[in-house]
Amino acid sequence: MTAFRALTGHEKIKKSLTGAIVSNRVSHAYLFYGPPGVGKRTAGMAFARALLCSGGGGDACEVCDECSRSKQGVHPDLHLIRPDGASIKIRQLRELCDGAVFTSFSEGRQVFLVEQADRMTTEAANSFLKTLEEPMTGVVFILITDELTGIPPTVLSRCLCYRFNNLSRADVTKVIMQEAGSAELAHTMAVLSGGSPGRALALLGGSAGRDRALEMALSLAVNSRSAMPVPPEEISGREGAQEFVNYLTVLFRDVMVVQQTGLGELLINIDRQDDIAVLAGAYDRREVLDILLTAEETARRLAGNVNQRLALDSLLLKIAGF
Amino acid sequence: MSYMALYRQWRPQLMGEIVGQEHVTVTLRNAVTAGRVSHAYLFCGPRGTGKTSAAKVLARAINCPEQRDGEPCNQCRICREIVVGSTMDVVEIDAASNRGIDEIRELKENIKFFPSRASRRVYIVDEVHMLTNEAFNALLKTLEEPPDHVVFVLATTEPHKVPLTILSRCQRFDFRPIAAEVIARRLGQVAEKGGFTVEEGAMRAITRAAGGSLRDALSVLDQALLLSNSGTVSADTVHGILGTVKEEALYGLVEALARKNTSGVLTLVDEIASGGQDLHLLAGALAERLRGLLIAMLAPDGAAESPSQFFTRDGLIRGIDLLLEAEQVMRRSAHPRVVLEVALVRFIDGGGRPSNAELLARVEQLETALIGASASGKSAADSASKNTEADAAVGQKKTPSPKLPEPAAPAPGFAGGVGAAPENESVNLSSSDRYGIEQIRKWWPDMMQEIKRVNPAAYTYLSLVWPAETKDNCLVLGVPAGDIFSMQMATDEPIRELLVRTLGAFTRDDWTVRCSYYDAPPPGWDARQASLEPEEAISLFRGQEVTPSGDLDKN
């Protein structure tokens, strides 16, 4: 449970939302959309808390009763709706929207935060629309979704839509710094995540995979063609294999960058510059491009349920120089 | 306060306010003015181009007692009731949410009622292609014999999904994607009325993203307004909403590609990626930009934008291919950035895959080598006379012909006799001029056979001469000194033409043929001279063998 001022990035959106509260031009329905893991839910919660705050300053003051209740997640006028199983059923909406619910406990607003709004069934979406058509005082819906295409156009046209973008590398680094420990690791994960702090945090959890991939590549490069390459034992299951291939891809992308430009600052694995240099010396440009294309194909095959060991073999053989 | 989206605020209330579809609106207005309104209309076209708006205005225009010029007055009670939706006479059915046969059944039941206040009942069915088959059939029945007081207006974005039986019963109007300038003008009006301004770069970005749909453009503008506190919509804001890249960044990237500046390209991609922008859209935008350059290059007036000078046509085509492929792969990949970078590096490298022109040249070389190898292989397999001819060819090699661009590649061990001859021949072939005199001599027997097949007479005359030398694609035939007859025959026009044609077929090159007196044919040549077989003589004169009767002596 946070507030706008603690949220990293999305400056324009924050400004717009706080401005709306301050100037009392709050609409009934909002839609937050964009790539996963960039802070939509956090922003939605911050907005909800700001709406309920009795200070009216545009952001949760953290002092008033409302803010302390919403912080603890026990505010009676703040309703969270999540998919029940695969979808958000109409029943869930009706339970909350019917009857007495429209009288707020604190004579102020009522906020409904709907996560994964693309999972609403058609009936649920229609009932949501009907609710919007009725006169309601103080009710605000905040829909959140990763998949804009899953939202019916009729719903879209009734909501104020805010697009959340990927964060800049600096911002992601800032968010995950504490978790990462070192500035370099934070940088690497920030770049790898493609601008999503959520993804970066997830990647941090699996950084051992990156080391494994690097070790494998180095040993193959150095002892090229000496023996049949074998993927590390720890790799199990499709996800493990995919992660392995992904790390190899990024490694050899760094090798390509070094070979083509010599610019160290463009590296993703910036904390492994020396190892990358070793690899760059062991292959020529054409081989590296070849390896990258093979890796792409391997990733595609793995996604298609192919024999995992065979798929990995073809890539490792390429790297080993066969 | 309730929020009403811009596109709803600005929904056209008159035919004249619908932009970009004059071919439809003028026709409809004329129909209303003339009182010749059809029973069923079908409005087709992409989303956001005015179909529903036109349907609503038409419903009012048909029923408005004060209509002028085919436009409703929007003031009288009937118009206002229709706008609010409180009349039963105009029914809007959204087929996307009501696909079922129930709604259509209801429609059929109610249809027999005459309009209460208006002159006609109007049924507007939006997204009609979404009706189930049963619903379509029910609708069809009504469409076949519509009551006089009913007008149907069907609207759809996918006319191909509407059964032909229904299509054929409606008057069809196709709405076009709205031109960018028209959208821009409309947005300008909205901005003026709304008291804000839109930067030029922002306007361009919006109209490009709108793709012909005015509603989409207004939606983007809506979002942009939310984020613009100063009353000016900036290009940055719009790009932020769309996830697109600013034009300057795109130009920079194209320039770097043109100059094959790999460092520059990768640095720019890094900047764009770390700014959090969408790389899929970047790949698409780049491909579009390159396409623009390609078109500019191919245009007859060839207005040369500076980057296009650096690209070749094939290079641009290859680049566009690479980027489109990358865009596809990026969607499924866990590392779209790497996919894009690899595609850009491959574009600059140019290598990996040779161009079609290079491949073609290599194939041609291979073809010729193959023909030469098979010809020499044949002659080697033939009688010893051919072998000595090869010798002669080998021997001739040592005297370089004048003006022949013979690269100096004296194969070592050349003088090493006949045994080495076959390999030497192939070396010969690849290192020397392909159409040297030796080559012609090698091919001569086959060429003669070919000529014999086509024109036996020519064959006979040509067997009296031999290929003496070649000079710049001119073959000089050797004629025995003093043999005027042979000279005349060999220089005869049709024979010469035939020889030129045959030479062309064998060497795939253009030749001219001359004759000259020589003292003697090259050594070993006479051995090849086949004498005319009796059968050949008979066929030559198209004769028949007859046994002379004893009476011949009498003459």
PDB file of C-alpha atoms in Angstrom, chain A residues 176-295:
ATOM      1  CA  ILE A 176      15.417  -2.847  -7.604  1.00  0.00           C
ATOM      2  CA  MET A 177      18.596  -1.429  -6.157  1.00  0.00           C
ATOM      3  CA  GLN A 178      17.939  -2.651  -2.682  1.00  0.00           C
ATOM      4  CA  GLU A 179      17.023  -6.127  -3.785  1.00  0.00           C
ATOM      5  CA  ALA A 180      19.977  -6.386  -6.151  1.00  0.00           C
ATOM      6  CA  GLY A 181      22.667  -5.385  -3.731  1.00  0.00           C
ATOM      7  CA  SER A 182      25.206  -4.162  -6.242  1.00  0.00           C
ATOM      8  CA  ALA A 183      24.859  -1.337  -8.734  1.00  0.00           C
ATOM      9  CA  GLU A 184      26.225  -3.481 -11.560  1.00  0.00           C
ATOM     10  CA  LEU A 185      23.870  -6.365 -11.009  1.00  0.00           C
ATOM     11  CA  ALA A 186      21.016  -3.889 -10.752  1.00  0.00           C
ATOM     12  CA  HIS A 187      22.058  -2.378 -14.054  1.00  0.00           C
ATOM     13  CA  THR A 188      22.239  -5.745 -15.773  1.00  0.00           C
ATOM     14  CA  MET A 189      18.866  -6.858 -14.510  1.00  0.00           C
ATOM     15  CA  ALA A 190      17.370  -3.488 -15.336  1.00  0.00           C
ATOM     16  CA  VAL A 191      18.428  -3.817 -18.955  1.00  0.00           C
ATOM     17  CA  LEU A 192      17.437  -7.464 -19.148  1.00  0.00           C
ATOM     18  CA  SER A 193      13.990  -6.669 -17.839  1.00  0.00           C
ATOM     19  CA  GLY A 194      13.245  -4.385 -20.764  1.00  0.00           C
ATOM     20  CA  GLY A 195      11.953  -1.637 -18.516  1.00  0.00           C
ATOM     21  CA  SER A 196       9.761  -3.609 -16.171  1.00  0.00           C
ATOM     22  CA  PRO A 197      10.736  -3.524 -12.488  1.00  0.00           C
ATOM     23  CA  GLY A 198       8.446  -6.463 -11.828  1.00  0.00           C
ATOM     24  CA  ARG A 199      10.340  -8.540 -14.323  1.00  0.00           C
ATOM     25  CA  ALA A 200      13.674  -7.324 -13.022  1.00  0.00           C
ATOM     26  CA  LEU A 201      12.826  -8.463  -9.530  1.00  0.00           C
ATOM     27  CA  ALA A 202      11.817 -11.846 -10.857  1.00  0.00           C
ATOM     28  CA  LEU A 203      15.062 -12.102 -12.783  1.00  0.00           C
ATOM     29  CA  LEU A 204      17.091 -11.272  -9.715  1.00  0.00           C
ATOM     30  CA  GLY A 205      15.670 -14.362  -8.120  1.00  0.00           C
ATOM     31  CA  GLY A 206      17.101 -16.518 -10.865  1.00  0.00           C
ATOM     32  CA  SER A 207      20.521 -14.967 -11.460  1.00  0.00           C
ATOM     33  CA  ALA A 208      22.225 -18.275 -10.887  1.00  0.00           C
ATOM     34  CA  GLY A 209      20.951 -19.260 -14.288  1.00  0.00           C
ATOM     35  CA  ARG A 210      22.976 -16.525 -15.874  1.00  0.00           C
ATOM     36  CA  ASP A 211      26.182 -17.740 -14.278  1.00  0.00           C
ATOM     37  CA  ARG A 212      25.528 -21.262 -15.477  1.00  0.00           C
ATOM     38  CA  ALA A 213      25.019 -20.106 -19.020  1.00  0.00           C
ATOM     39  CA  LEU A 214      28.170 -18.028 -18.944  1.00  0.00           C
ATOM     40  CA  GLU A 215      30.241 -20.909 -17.623  1.00  0.00           C
ATOM     41  CA  MET A 216      28.916 -23.213 -20.288  1.00  0.00           C
ATOM     42  CA  ALA A 217      29.680 -20.753 -23.075  1.00  0.00           C
ATOM     43  CA  LEU A 218      33.192 -20.128 -21.844  1.00  0.00           C
ATOM     44  CA  SER A 219      34.042 -23.780 -21.521  1.00  0.00           C
ATOM     45  CA  LEU A 220      32.700 -24.522 -24.993  1.00  0.00           C
ATOM     46  CA  ALA A 221      34.576 -21.651 -26.516  1.00  0.00           C
ATOM     47  CA  VAL A 222      37.831 -22.581 -24.949  1.00  0.00           C
ATOM     48  CA  ASN A 223      37.644 -26.333 -25.447  1.00  0.00           C
ATOM     49  CA  SER A 224      35.996 -26.102 -28.797  1.00  0.00           C
ATOM     50  CA  ARG A 225      35.289 -29.333 -30.613  1.00  0.00           C
ATOM     51  CA  SER A 226      36.892 -31.433 -28.005  1.00  0.00           C
ATOM     52  CA  ALA A 227      33.817 -33.315 -26.903  1.00  0.00           C
ATOM     53  CA  MET A 228      30.080 -33.503 -27.289  1.00  0.00           C
ATOM     54  CA  PRO A 229      28.665 -30.545 -25.357  1.00  0.00           C
ATOM     55  CA  VAL A 230      26.277 -31.439 -22.579  1.00  0.00           C
ATOM     56  CA  PRO A 231      23.826 -28.998 -21.039  1.00  0.00           C
ATOM     57  CA  PRO A 232      24.247 -28.453 -17.311  1.00  0.00           C
ATOM     58  CA  GLU A 233      22.447 -30.983 -15.146  1.00  0.00           C
ATOM     59  CA  GLU A 234      20.609 -28.383 -13.169  1.00  0.00           C
ATOM     60  CA  ILE A 235      18.509 -27.468 -16.145  1.00  0.00           C
ATOM     61  CA  SER A 236      15.154 -29.132 -15.885  1.00  0.00           C
ATOM     62  CA  GLY A 237      11.879 -28.644 -17.588  1.00  0.00           C
ATOM     63  CA  ARG A 238      10.958 -26.350 -20.388  1.00  0.00           C
ATOM     64  CA  GLU A 239      11.228 -23.148 -18.401  1.00  0.00           C
ATOM     65  CA  GLY A 240      14.710 -24.016 -17.251  1.00  0.00           C
ATOM     66  CA  ALA A 241      15.773 -24.718 -20.802  1.00  0.00           C
ATOM     67  CA  GLN A 242      14.211 -21.512 -22.055  1.00  0.00           C
ATOM     68  CA  GLU A 243      15.901 -19.490 -19.376  1.00  0.00           C
ATOM     69  CA  PHE A 244      19.206 -21.113 -20.283  1.00  0.00           C
ATOM     70  CA  VAL A 245      18.790 -20.250 -23.942  1.00  0.00           C
ATOM     71  CA  ASN A 246      17.738 -16.717 -23.059  1.00  0.00           C
ATOM     72  CA  TYR A 247      20.861 -16.103 -21.049  1.00  0.00           C
ATOM     73  CA  LEU A 248      23.031 -17.541 -23.808  1.00  0.00           C
ATOM     74  CA  THR A 249      21.301 -15.270 -26.282  1.00  0.00           C
ATOM     75  CA  VAL A 250      21.996 -12.197 -24.236  1.00  0.00           C
ATOM     76  CA  LEU A 251      25.602 -13.265 -23.694  1.00  0.00           C
ATOM     77  CA  PHE A 252      26.311 -13.643 -27.364  1.00  0.00           C
ATOM     78  CA  ARG A 253      24.485 -10.440 -28.100  1.00  0.00           C
ATOM     79  CA  ASP A 254      27.024  -8.767 -25.859  1.00  0.00           C
ATOM     80  CA  VAL A 255      29.813 -10.511 -27.758  1.00  0.00           C
ATOM     81  CA  MET A 256      28.360  -9.186 -31.011  1.00  0.00           C
ATOM     82  CA  VAL A 257      28.219  -5.672 -29.610  1.00  0.00           C
ATOM     83  CA  VAL A 258      31.842  -5.838 -28.494  1.00  0.00           C
ATOM     84  CA  GLN A 259      32.942  -7.138 -31.886  1.00  0.00           C
ATOM     85  CA  GLN A 260      30.935  -4.621 -33.863  1.00  0.00           C
ATOM     86  CA  THR A 261      31.388  -1.518 -31.797  1.00  0.00           C
ATOM     87  CA  GLY A 262      33.842  -2.073 -28.987  1.00  0.00           C
ATOM     88  CA  LEU A 263      31.614   0.047 -26.781  1.00  0.00           C
ATOM     89  CA  GLY A 264      31.544  -1.418 -23.306  1.00  0.00           C
ATOM     90  CA  GLU A 265      28.709   0.776 -22.126  1.00  0.00           C
ATOM     91  CA  LEU A 266      26.296  -0.903 -24.498  1.00  0.00           C
ATOM     92  CA  LEU A 267      26.740  -4.261 -22.834  1.00  0.00           C
ATOM     93  CA  ILE A 268      23.876  -5.801 -20.968  1.00  0.00           C
ATOM     94  CA  ASN A 269      25.992  -8.058 -18.792  1.00  0.00           C
ATOM     95  CA  ILE A 270      28.054  -5.123 -17.801  1.00  0.00           C
ATOM     96  CA  ASP A 271      29.443  -6.908 -14.764  1.00  0.00           C
ATOM     97  CA  ARG A 272      31.042  -9.604 -16.905  1.00  0.00           C
ATOM     98  CA  GLN A 273      33.076  -7.559 -19.316  1.00  0.00           C
ATOM     99  CA  ASP A 274      36.197  -9.689 -19.103  1.00  0.00           C
ATOM    100  CA  ASP A 275      34.396 -12.923 -19.822  1.00  0.00           C
ATOM    101  CA  ILE A 276      32.657 -11.321 -22.762  1.00  0.00           C
ATOM    102  CA  ALA A 277      36.023 -10.212 -24.082  1.00  0.00           C
ATOM    103  CA  VAL A 278      37.305 -13.780 -23.947  1.00  0.00           C
ATOM    104  CA  LEU A 279      34.334 -14.978 -25.934  1.00  0.00           C
ATOM    105  CA  ALA A 280      34.737 -12.170 -28.433  1.00  0.00           C
ATOM    106  CA  GLY A 281      38.242 -13.319 -29.142  1.00  0.00           C
ATOM    107  CA  ALA A 282      37.233 -16.922 -29.652  1.00  0.00           C
ATOM    108  CA  TYR A 283      34.704 -16.384 -32.439  1.00  0.00           C
ATOM    109  CA  ASP A 284      34.563 -14.347 -35.586  1.00  0.00           C
ATOM    110  CA  ARG A 285      31.659 -12.065 -36.451  1.00  0.00           C
ATOM    111  CA  ARG A 286      29.904 -14.423 -38.788  1.00  0.00           C
ATOM    112  CA  GLU A 287      29.981 -17.218 -36.248  1.00  0.00           C
ATOM    113  CA  VAL A 288      28.465 -15.003 -33.606  1.00  0.00           C
ATOM    114  CA  LEU A 289      25.602 -13.923 -35.859  1.00  0.00           C
ATOM    115  CA  ASP A 290      25.078 -17.554 -36.730  1.00  0.00           C
ATOM    116  CA  ILE A 291      24.923 -18.529 -33.076  1.00  0.00           C
ATOM    117  CA  LEU A 292      22.392 -15.788 -32.366  1.00  0.00           C
ATOM    118  CA  LEU A 293      20.146 -16.923 -35.186  1.00  0.00           C
ATOM    119  CA  THR A 294      20.385 -20.513 -33.999  1.00  0.00           C
ATOM    120  CA  ALA A 295      19.532 -19.427 -30.475  1.00  0.00           C
TER     121      ALA A 295
END
